[in-house]
PDB file of C-alpha atoms in Angstrom:
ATOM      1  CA  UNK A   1       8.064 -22.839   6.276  1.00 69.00           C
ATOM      2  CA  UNK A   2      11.636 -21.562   7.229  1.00 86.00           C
ATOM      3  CA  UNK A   3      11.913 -18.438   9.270  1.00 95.00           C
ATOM      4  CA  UNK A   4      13.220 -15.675   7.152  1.00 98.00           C
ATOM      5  CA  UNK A   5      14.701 -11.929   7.293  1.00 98.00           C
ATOM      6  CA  UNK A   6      13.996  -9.012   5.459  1.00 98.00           C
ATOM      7  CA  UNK A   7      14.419  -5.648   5.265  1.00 98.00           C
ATOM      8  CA  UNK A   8      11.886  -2.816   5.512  1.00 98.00           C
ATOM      9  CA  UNK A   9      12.130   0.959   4.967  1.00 98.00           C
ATOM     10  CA  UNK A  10       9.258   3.029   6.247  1.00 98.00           C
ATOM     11  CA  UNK A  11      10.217   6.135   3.916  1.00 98.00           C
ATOM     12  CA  UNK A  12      10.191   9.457   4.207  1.00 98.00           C
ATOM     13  CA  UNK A  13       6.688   9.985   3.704  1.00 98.00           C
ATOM     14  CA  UNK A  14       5.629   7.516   6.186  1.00 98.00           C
ATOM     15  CA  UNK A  15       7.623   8.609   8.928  1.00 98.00           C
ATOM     16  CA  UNK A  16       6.218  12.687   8.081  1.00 98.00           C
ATOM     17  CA  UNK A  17       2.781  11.871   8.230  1.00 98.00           C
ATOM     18  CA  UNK A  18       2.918   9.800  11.722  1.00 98.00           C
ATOM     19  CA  UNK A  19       2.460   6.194   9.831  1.00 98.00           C
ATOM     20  CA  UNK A  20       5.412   4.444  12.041  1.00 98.00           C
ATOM     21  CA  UNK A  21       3.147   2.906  15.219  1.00 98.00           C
ATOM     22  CA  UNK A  22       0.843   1.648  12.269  1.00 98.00           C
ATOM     23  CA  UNK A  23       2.769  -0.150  10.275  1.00 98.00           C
ATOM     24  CA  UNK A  24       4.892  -1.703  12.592  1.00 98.00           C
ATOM     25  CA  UNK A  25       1.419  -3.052  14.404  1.00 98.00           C
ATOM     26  CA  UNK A  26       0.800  -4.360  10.699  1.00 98.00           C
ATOM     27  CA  UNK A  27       3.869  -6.453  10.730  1.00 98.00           C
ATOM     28  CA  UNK A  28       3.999  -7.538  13.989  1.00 98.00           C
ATOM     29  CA  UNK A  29       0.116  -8.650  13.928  1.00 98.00           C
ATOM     30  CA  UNK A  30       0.854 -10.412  10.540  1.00 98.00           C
ATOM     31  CA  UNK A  31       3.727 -12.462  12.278  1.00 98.00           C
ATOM     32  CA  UNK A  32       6.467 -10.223  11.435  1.00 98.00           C
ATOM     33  CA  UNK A  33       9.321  -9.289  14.519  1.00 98.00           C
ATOM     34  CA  UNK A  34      11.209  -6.269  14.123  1.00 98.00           C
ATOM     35  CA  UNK A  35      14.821  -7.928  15.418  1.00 98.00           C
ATOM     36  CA  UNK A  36      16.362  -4.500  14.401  1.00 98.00           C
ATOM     37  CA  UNK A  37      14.929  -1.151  14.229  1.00 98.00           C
ATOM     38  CA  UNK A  38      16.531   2.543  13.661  1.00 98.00           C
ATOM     39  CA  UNK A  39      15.159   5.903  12.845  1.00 98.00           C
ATOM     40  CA  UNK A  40      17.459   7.620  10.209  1.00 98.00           C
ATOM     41  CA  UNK A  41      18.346  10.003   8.234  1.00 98.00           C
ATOM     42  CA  UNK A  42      20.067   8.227   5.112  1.00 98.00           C
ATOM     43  CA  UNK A  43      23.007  10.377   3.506  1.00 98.00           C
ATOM     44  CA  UNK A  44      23.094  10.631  -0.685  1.00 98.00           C
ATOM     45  CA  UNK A  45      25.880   8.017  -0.755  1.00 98.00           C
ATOM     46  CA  UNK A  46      23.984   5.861   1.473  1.00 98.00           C
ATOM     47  CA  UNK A  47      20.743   6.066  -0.925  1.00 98.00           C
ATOM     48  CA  UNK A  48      23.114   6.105  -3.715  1.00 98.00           C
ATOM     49  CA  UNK A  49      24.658   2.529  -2.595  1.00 98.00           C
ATOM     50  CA  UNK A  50      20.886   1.325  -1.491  1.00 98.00           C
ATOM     51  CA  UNK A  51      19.241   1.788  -4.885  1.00 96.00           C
ATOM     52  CA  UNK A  52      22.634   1.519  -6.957  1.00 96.00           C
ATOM     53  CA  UNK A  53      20.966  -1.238  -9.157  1.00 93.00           C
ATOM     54  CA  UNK A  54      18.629   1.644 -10.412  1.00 94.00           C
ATOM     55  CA  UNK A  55      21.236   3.751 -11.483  1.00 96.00           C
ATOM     56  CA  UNK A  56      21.134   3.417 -14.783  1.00 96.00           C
ATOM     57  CA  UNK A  57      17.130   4.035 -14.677  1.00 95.00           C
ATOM     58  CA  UNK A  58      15.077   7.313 -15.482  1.00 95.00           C
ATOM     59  CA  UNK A  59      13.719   7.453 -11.948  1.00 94.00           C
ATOM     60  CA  UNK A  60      16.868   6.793  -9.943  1.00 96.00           C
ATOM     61  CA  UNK A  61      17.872  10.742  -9.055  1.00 96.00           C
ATOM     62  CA  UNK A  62      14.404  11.317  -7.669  1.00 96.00           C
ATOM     63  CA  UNK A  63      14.556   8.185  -6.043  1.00 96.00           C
ATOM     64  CA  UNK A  64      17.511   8.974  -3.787  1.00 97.00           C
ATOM     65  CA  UNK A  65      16.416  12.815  -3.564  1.00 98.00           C
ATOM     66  CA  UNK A  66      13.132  11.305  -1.663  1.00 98.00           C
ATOM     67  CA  UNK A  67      14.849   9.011   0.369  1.00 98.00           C
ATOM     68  CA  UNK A  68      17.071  11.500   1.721  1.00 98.00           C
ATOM     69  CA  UNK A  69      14.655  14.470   2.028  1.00 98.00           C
ATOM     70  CA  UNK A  70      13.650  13.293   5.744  1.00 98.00           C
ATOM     71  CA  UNK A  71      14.134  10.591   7.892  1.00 98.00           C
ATOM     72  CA  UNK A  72      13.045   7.046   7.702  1.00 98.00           C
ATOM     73  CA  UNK A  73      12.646   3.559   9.605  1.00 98.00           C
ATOM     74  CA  UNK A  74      15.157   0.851   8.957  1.00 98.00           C
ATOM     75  CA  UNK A  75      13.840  -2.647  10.003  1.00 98.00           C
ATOM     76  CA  UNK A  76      14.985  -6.124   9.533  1.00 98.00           C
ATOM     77  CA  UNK A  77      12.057  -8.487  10.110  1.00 98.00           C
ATOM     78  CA  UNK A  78      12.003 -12.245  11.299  1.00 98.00           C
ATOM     79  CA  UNK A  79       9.336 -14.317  10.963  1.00 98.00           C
ATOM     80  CA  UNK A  80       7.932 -17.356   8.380  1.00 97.00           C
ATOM     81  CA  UNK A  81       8.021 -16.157   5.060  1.00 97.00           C
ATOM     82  CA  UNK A  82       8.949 -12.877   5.834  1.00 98.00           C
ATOM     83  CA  UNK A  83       9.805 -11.804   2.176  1.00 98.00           C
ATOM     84  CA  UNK A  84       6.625 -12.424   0.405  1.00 97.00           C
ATOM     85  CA  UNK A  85       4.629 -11.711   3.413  1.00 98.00           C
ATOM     86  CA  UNK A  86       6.485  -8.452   3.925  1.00 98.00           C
ATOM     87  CA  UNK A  87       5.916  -8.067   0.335  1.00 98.00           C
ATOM     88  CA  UNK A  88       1.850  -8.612   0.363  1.00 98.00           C
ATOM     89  CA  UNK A  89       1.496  -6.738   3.066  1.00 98.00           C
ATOM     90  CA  UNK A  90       3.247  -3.725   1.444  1.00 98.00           C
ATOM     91  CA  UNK A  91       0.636  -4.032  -1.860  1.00 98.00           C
ATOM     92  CA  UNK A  92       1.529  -2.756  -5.140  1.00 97.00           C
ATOM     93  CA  UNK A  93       4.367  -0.300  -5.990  1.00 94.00           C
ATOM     94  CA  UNK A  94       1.171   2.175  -7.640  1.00 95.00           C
ATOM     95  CA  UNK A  95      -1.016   2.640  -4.410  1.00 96.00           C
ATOM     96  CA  UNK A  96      -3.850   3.104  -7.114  1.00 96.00           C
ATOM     97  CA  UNK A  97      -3.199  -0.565  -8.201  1.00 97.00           C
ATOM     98  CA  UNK A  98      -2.594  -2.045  -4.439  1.00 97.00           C
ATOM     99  CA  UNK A  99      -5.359  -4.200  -2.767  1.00 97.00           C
ATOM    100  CA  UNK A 100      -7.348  -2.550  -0.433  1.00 97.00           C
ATOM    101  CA  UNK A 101      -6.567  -2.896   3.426  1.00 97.00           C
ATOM    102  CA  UNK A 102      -2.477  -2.930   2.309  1.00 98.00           C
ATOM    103  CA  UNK A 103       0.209  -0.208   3.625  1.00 98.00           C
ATOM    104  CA  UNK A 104       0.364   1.249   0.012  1.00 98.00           C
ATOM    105  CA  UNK A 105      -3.267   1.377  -0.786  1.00 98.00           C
ATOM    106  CA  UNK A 106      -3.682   2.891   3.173  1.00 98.00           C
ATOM    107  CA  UNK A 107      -1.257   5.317   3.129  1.00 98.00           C
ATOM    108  CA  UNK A 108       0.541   5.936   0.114  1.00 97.00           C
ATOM    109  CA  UNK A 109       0.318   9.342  -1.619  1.00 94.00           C
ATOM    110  CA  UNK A 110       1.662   8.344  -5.276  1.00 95.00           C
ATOM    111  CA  UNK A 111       4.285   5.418  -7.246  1.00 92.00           C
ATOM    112  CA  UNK A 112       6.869   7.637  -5.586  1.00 91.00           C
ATOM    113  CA  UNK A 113       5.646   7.901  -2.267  1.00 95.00           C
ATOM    114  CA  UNK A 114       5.334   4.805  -1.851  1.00 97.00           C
ATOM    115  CA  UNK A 115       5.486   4.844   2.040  1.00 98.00           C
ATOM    116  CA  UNK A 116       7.754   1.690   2.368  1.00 98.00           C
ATOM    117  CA  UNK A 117      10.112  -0.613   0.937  1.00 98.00           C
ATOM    118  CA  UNK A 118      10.639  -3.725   1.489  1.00 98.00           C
ATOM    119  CA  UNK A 119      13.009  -6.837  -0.311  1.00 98.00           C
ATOM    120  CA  UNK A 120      12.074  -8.609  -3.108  1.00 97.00           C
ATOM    121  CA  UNK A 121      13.647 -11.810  -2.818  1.00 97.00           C
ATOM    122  CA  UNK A 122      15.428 -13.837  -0.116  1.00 97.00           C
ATOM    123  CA  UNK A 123      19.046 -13.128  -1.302  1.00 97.00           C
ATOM    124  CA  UNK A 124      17.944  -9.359  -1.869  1.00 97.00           C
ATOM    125  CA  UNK A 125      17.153  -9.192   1.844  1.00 98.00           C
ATOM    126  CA  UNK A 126      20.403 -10.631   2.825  1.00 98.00           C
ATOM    127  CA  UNK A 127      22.191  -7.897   1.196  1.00 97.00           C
ATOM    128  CA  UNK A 128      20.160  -5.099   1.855  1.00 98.00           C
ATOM    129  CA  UNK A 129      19.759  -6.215   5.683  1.00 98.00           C
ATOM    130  CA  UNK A 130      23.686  -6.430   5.895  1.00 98.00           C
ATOM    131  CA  UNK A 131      24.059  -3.134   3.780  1.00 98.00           C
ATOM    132  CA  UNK A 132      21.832  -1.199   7.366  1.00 98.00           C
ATOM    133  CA  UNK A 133      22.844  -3.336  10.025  1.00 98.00           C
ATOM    134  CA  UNK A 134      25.805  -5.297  11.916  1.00 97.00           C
ATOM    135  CA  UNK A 135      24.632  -8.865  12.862  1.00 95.00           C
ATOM    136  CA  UNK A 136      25.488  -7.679  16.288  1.00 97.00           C
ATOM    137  CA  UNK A 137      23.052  -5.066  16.077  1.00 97.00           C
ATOM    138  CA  UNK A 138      19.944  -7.782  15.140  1.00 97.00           C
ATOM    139  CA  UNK A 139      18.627  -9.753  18.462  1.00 95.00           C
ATOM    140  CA  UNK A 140      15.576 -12.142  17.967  1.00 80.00           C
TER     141      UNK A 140
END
């Protein structure tokens, strides 16, 4: 397997309710390096620009309202297989629908949220890594 990047967002929720230390263990016991971390509070344009391939959906407004109603984690992760393993590790979008013993199904309070986000596919996490962080700012 090739060593990938992704991107992770531990969101609002996550961060208010003291769910960082956790679910960075989670990663980096599943194999998963953060090679770039930042605590932030995202501006509207910078949720706007995030989630801008949702813009033409119902949800999209309260989307971007949550993401900028407190700070979150930025993270790109390195390790094999980071996407999907990112992605199981995460669980389901619907906590009430994600396996038990996932982020999601752990520590998520509804669909909306969610607690994190992270890419969901290879070339997705190329963007969305580049759209948070300078390659300078990234050190395996």
């Amino acid at each position: 397997m090739a060593i990938e990047r992704t991107l992770s967002i531990i969101k609002p929720d996550g961060v208010k309710n003291n769910h960082v230390g956790e679910i960075i263990a989670r990663f980096e016991k599943a194999g998963l390096k953060p090679v770039a971390i930042r605590r932030q509070q995202l501006s509207q344009a910078e949720a706007e620009g995030f989630y801008a391939v949702h813009k033409a959906r119902p949800f999209f407004k309260d989307l971007v309202s949550f993401m900028i109603s407190g700070p979150v984690v930025l993270m790109a992760l390195e390790g094999e297989n980071a996407v999907q393993k990112n992605r199981d590790l995460m669980g389901a979008t619907d906590p009430k629908k994600a396996d038990k013993g996932t982020i999601r199904a752990d520590f998520a309070q509804s669909i909306d949220a969610n607690t994190v986000h992270g890419s969901d596919s290879l070339e997705n996490a190329k963007n969305e890594v580049a759209y948070f962080f300078r390659e300078t700012e990234i050190h395996g």
